[in-house]
Amino acid sequence: MSDLRELYQEVILDHSKHPKNYHKMPDATHIAEGFNPLCGDHFYIYLKVEDGVIKDISFEGAGCAISKASASIMTSMVKGKTIEEAEKIFNEFHLFVTDKADKDFDPNSLGKLAVFSGVSEFPVRVKCATLAWHTLINALKNKNEVASTE
Ligand code: ZN
């Protein structure tokens, strides 16, 4: 398990240092701002949605390694997915990191998001890991408000 933990740490650090889809999107159809006051994580999520499909997604902002890695992994996971599929992934991920998933839930079904398995022990970190997702959901609903983890 400690080897796995180390690997997870590496993936998180790598994504936070070299985030995917990290740029502004001038022609975004949906934009939302997310803020986690407990940690100071602050991101913008940009989306290009066509016919219920997330054609493109990017983010920008600043935050701790976990929040940035989570945003980076999220953008690479939901690109090309439908809004329903993205919401389903978020729901499963949220149950997973808050330790509420079914006993027979297989974390591998979450793909790269499994690297956040350790955060369920740290409620403050759960907010870091889910901030980008809350912001994504707000952006999809086109709510013109700041997603806050509070
Ligand atoms: Zn954070």
mmCIF file of N, CA, C and O in Angstrom, residues 1 6 15 17 44-45 59 82-83 87 100-101 108-110 115 126 135-136 141 146 149:
data_model
loop_
_atom_site.group_PDB
_atom_site.id
_atom_site.type_symbol
_atom_site.label_atom_id
_atom_site.label_comp_id
_atom_site.label_asym_id
_atom_site.label_seq_id
_atom_site.Cartn_x
_atom_site.Cartn_y
_atom_site.Cartn_z
ATOM 1 N N MET A 1 0.825 -1.209 0.000
ATOM 2 C CA MET A 1 0.000 0.000 0.000
ATOM 3 C C MET A 1 0.856 1.255 0.000
ATOM 4 O O MET A 1 0.535 2.244 -0.627
ATOM 5 N N GLU A 6 2.925 6.172 -2.655
ATOM 6 C CA GLU A 6 4.029 6.936 -3.241
ATOM 7 C C GLU A 6 3.756 7.254 -4.709
ATOM 8 O O GLU A 6 4.009 8.362 -5.172
ATOM 9 N N HIS A 15 1.054 16.268 -11.946
ATOM 10 C CA HIS A 15 -0.042 17.050 -12.523
ATOM 11 C C HIS A 15 -0.042 18.488 -12.022
ATOM 12 O O HIS A 15 -0.417 19.402 -12.748
ATOM 13 N N LYS A 17 2.592 20.208 -11.164
ATOM 14 C CA LYS A 17 3.722 20.923 -11.771
ATOM 15 C C LYS A 17 3.532 21.125 -13.267
ATOM 16 O O LYS A 17 3.989 22.108 -13.832
ATOM 17 N N TYR A 44 -10.493 29.138 -12.242
ATOM 18 C CA TYR A 44 -11.528 29.376 -13.240
ATOM 19 C C TYR A 44 -11.580 28.160 -14.144
ATOM 20 O O TYR A 44 -10.535 27.636 -14.546
ATOM 21 N N ILE A 45 -12.786 27.709 -14.452
ATOM 22 C CA ILE A 45 -12.974 26.600 -15.385
ATOM 23 C C ILE A 45 -13.641 27.155 -16.646
ATOM 24 O O ILE A 45 -14.630 27.891 -16.548
ATOM 25 N N PHE A 59 -8.551 25.213 -17.595
ATOM 26 C CA PHE A 59 -8.660 25.906 -16.311
ATOM 27 C C PHE A 59 -7.447 26.792 -16.101
ATOM 28 O O PHE A 59 -6.433 26.670 -16.786
ATOM 29 N N THR A 82 -20.220 13.576 -22.360
ATOM 30 C CA THR A 82 -21.464 14.329 -22.279
ATOM 31 C C THR A 82 -21.571 14.928 -20.875
ATOM 32 O O THR A 82 -20.875 14.492 -19.944
ATOM 33 N N ILE A 83 -22.462 15.888 -20.734
ATOM 34 C CA ILE A 83 -22.675 16.513 -19.426
ATOM 35 C C ILE A 83 -23.113 15.457 -18.410
ATOM 36 O O ILE A 83 -22.632 15.431 -17.277
ATOM 37 N N GLU A 87 -21.214 14.451 -14.916
ATOM 38 C CA GLU A 87 -21.883 14.525 -13.613
ATOM 39 C C GLU A 87 -21.815 13.183 -12.891
ATOM 40 O O GLU A 87 -21.652 13.131 -11.670
ATOM 41 N N LYS A 100 -17.920 7.498 1.247
ATOM 42 C CA LYS A 100 -19.312 7.060 1.302
ATOM 43 C C LYS A 100 -19.651 6.088 0.171
ATOM 44 O O LYS A 100 -20.822 5.752 -0.028
ATOM 45 N N ALA A 101 -18.636 5.687 -0.582
ATOM 46 C CA ALA A 101 -18.892 4.774 -1.695
ATOM 47 C C ALA A 101 -19.302 3.409 -1.155
ATOM 48 O O ALA A 101 -18.962 3.037 -0.027
ATOM 49 N N ASN A 108 -10.789 1.705 -9.246
ATOM 50 C CA ASN A 108 -10.175 1.705 -10.574
ATOM 51 C C ASN A 108 -11.135 2.192 -11.654
ATOM 52 O O ASN A 108 -10.707 2.640 -12.717
ATOM 53 N N SER A 109 -12.452 2.108 -11.347
ATOM 54 C CA SER A 109 -13.422 2.600 -12.323
ATOM 55 C C SER A 109 -13.335 4.112 -12.454
ATOM 56 O O SER A 109 -13.848 4.697 -13.400
ATOM 57 N N LEU A 110 -12.685 4.758 -11.497
ATOM 58 C CA LEU A 110 -12.498 6.210 -11.564
ATOM 59 C C LEU A 110 -11.250 6.595 -12.337
ATOM 60 O O LEU A 110 -10.919 7.775 -12.440
ATOM 61 N N VAL A 115 -6.066 8.295 -7.569
ATOM 62 C CA VAL A 115 -4.898 8.814 -6.837
ATOM 63 C C VAL A 115 -5.316 9.667 -5.641
ATOM 64 O O VAL A 115 -4.501 9.937 -4.759
ATOM 65 N N VAL A 126 -10.360 17.073 1.145
ATOM 66 C CA VAL A 126 -11.485 16.684 0.298
ATOM 67 C C VAL A 126 -11.970 17.913 -0.466
ATOM 68 O O VAL A 126 -12.272 17.850 -1.654
ATOM 69 N N THR A 135 -16.848 23.459 -9.342
ATOM 70 C CA THR A 135 -16.810 24.588 -10.267
ATOM 71 C C THR A 135 -17.308 24.164 -11.648
ATOM 72 O O THR A 135 -18.049 24.893 -12.304
ATOM 73 N N LEU A 136 -16.908 22.958 -12.063
ATOM 74 C CA LEU A 136 -17.374 22.418 -13.345
ATOM 75 C C LEU A 136 -18.900 22.321 -13.369
ATOM 76 O O LEU A 136 -19.547 22.728 -14.337
ATOM 77 N N LYS A 141 -24.124 24.359 -15.269
ATOM 78 C CA LYS A 141 -25.458 24.893 -14.989
ATOM 79 C C LYS A 141 -25.532 26.360 -15.363
ATOM 80 O O LYS A 141 -26.584 26.987 -15.237
ATOM 81 N N VAL A 146 -19.753 32.304 -7.764
ATOM 82 C CA VAL A 146 -18.516 31.653 -7.363
ATOM 83 C C VAL A 146 -18.860 30.352 -6.639
ATOM 84 O O VAL A 146 -19.621 30.364 -5.676
ATOM 85 N N THR A 149 -16.454 25.981 -1.574
ATOM 86 C CA THR A 149 -16.545 24.690 -0.904
ATOM 87 C C THR A 149 -17.215 24.846 0.446
ATOM 88 O O THR A 149 -17.470 23.873 1.129
#
